[in-house]
CSV table of C-alpha atoms in Angstrom, one decimal:
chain,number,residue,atom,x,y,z
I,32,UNK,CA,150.7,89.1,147.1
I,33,UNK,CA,147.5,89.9,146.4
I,34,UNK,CA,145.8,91.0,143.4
I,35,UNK,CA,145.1,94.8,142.0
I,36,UNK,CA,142.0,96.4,142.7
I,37,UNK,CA,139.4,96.3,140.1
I,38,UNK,CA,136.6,98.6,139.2
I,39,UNK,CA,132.9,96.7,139.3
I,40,UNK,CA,130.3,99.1,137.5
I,41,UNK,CA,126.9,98.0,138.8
I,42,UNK,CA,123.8,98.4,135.7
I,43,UNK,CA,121.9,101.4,136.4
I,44,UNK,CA,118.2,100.1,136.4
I,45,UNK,CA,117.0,102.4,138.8
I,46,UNK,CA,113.7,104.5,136.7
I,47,UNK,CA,114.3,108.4,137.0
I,48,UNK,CA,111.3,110.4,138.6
I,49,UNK,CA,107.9,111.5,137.1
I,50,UNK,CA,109.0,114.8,135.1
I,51,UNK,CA,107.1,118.0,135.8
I,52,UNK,CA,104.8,118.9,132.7
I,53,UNK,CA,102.8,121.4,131.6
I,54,UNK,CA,101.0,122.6,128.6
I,55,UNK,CA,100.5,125.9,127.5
I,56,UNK,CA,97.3,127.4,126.8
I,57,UNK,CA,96.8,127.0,123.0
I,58,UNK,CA,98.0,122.8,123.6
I,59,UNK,CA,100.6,123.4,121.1
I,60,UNK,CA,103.9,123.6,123.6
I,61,UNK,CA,104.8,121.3,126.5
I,62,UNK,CA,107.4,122.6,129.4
I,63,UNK,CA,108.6,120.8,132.3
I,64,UNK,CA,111.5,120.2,134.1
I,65,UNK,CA,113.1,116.6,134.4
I,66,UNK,CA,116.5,114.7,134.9
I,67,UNK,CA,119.4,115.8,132.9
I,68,UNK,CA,120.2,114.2,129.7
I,69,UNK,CA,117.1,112.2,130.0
I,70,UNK,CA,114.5,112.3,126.9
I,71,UNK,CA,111.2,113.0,128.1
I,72,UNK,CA,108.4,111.8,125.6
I,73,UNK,CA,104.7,112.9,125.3
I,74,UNK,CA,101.6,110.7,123.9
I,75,UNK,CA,98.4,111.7,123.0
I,76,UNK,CA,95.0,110.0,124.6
I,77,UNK,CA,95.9,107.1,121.8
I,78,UNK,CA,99.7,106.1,123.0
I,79,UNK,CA,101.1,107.7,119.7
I,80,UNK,CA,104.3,110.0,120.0
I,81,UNK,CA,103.5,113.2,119.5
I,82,UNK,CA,106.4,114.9,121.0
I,83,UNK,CA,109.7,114.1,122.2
I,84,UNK,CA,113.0,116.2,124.0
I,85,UNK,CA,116.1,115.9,125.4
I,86,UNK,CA,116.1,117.5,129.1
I,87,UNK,CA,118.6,120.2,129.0
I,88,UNK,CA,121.6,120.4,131.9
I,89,UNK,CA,120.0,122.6,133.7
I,90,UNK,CA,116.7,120.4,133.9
I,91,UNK,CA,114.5,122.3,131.9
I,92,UNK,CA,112.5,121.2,128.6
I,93,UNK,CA,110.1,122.6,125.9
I,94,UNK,CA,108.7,120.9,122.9
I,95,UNK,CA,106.5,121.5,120.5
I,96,UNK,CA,103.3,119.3,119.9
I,97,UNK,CA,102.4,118.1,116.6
I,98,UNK,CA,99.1,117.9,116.5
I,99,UNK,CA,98.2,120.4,119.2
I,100,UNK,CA,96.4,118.9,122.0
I,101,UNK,CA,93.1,119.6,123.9
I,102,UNK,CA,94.1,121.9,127.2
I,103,UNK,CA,93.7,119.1,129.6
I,104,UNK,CA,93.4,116.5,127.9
I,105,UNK,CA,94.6,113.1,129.0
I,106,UNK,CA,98.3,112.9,127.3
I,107,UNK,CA,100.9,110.5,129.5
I,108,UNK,CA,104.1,111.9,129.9
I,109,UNK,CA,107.3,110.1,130.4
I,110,UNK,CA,110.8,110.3,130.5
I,111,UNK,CA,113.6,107.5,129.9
I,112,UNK,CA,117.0,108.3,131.0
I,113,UNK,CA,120.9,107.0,129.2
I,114,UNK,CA,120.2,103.4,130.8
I,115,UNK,CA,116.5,103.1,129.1
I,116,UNK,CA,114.6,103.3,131.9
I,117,UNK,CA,111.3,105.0,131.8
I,118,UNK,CA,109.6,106.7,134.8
I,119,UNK,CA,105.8,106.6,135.5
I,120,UNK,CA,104.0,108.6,133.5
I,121,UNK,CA,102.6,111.7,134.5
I,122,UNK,CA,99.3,113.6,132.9
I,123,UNK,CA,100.2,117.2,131.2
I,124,UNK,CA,98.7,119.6,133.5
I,125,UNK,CA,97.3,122.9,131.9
I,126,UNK,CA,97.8,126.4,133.2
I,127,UNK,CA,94.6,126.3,134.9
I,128,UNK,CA,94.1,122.8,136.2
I,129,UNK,CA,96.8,121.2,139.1
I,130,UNK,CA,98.9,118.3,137.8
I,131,UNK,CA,97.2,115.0,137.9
């Protein structure tokens, strides 16, 4: 006889995709579209946090910056899904530039 089938859960440590980011006009609101559930997190030039969101179901995010950024200006932006791991870091891409 043998024995029952077991379930084996292999680690998920595969890093979720770049998210799509862009700020709006005044460099006070970041939008974007990334994986479901994950939290996407924004940096100024420096590395400091100076936003952070959960992705919505449908893929969709907004967040507010705190301070307002520089239209442009060179702000990483990442996001880490349920496992902790964090895709490459894209820069936010303003209305009038294409994304970097």
């Amino acid at each position: 006889m043998s024995p029952p089938p077991c379930e084996v859960a292999a680690p998920d440590t595969t890093a979720p995709g770049a998210p799509e980011a862009a700020i709006d006009a005044g460099g006070a609101t970041v939008t974007g579209r990334g994986e479901a559930g994950a939290t996407v997190t924004v940096r100024d030039a420096a590395g400091i946090v100076i936003a952070s969101v959960v992705v919505a179901a449908d893929g969709s995010f907004t967040t507010p910056l705190s301070p307002a950024q520089a239209v442009a200006a060179a702000s990483p932006v990442t996001q880490t899904d349920a496992a902790g791991n964090v895709s490459a870091a894209v820069q936010i891409a303003s209305p009038t530039s294409p994304r970097r």
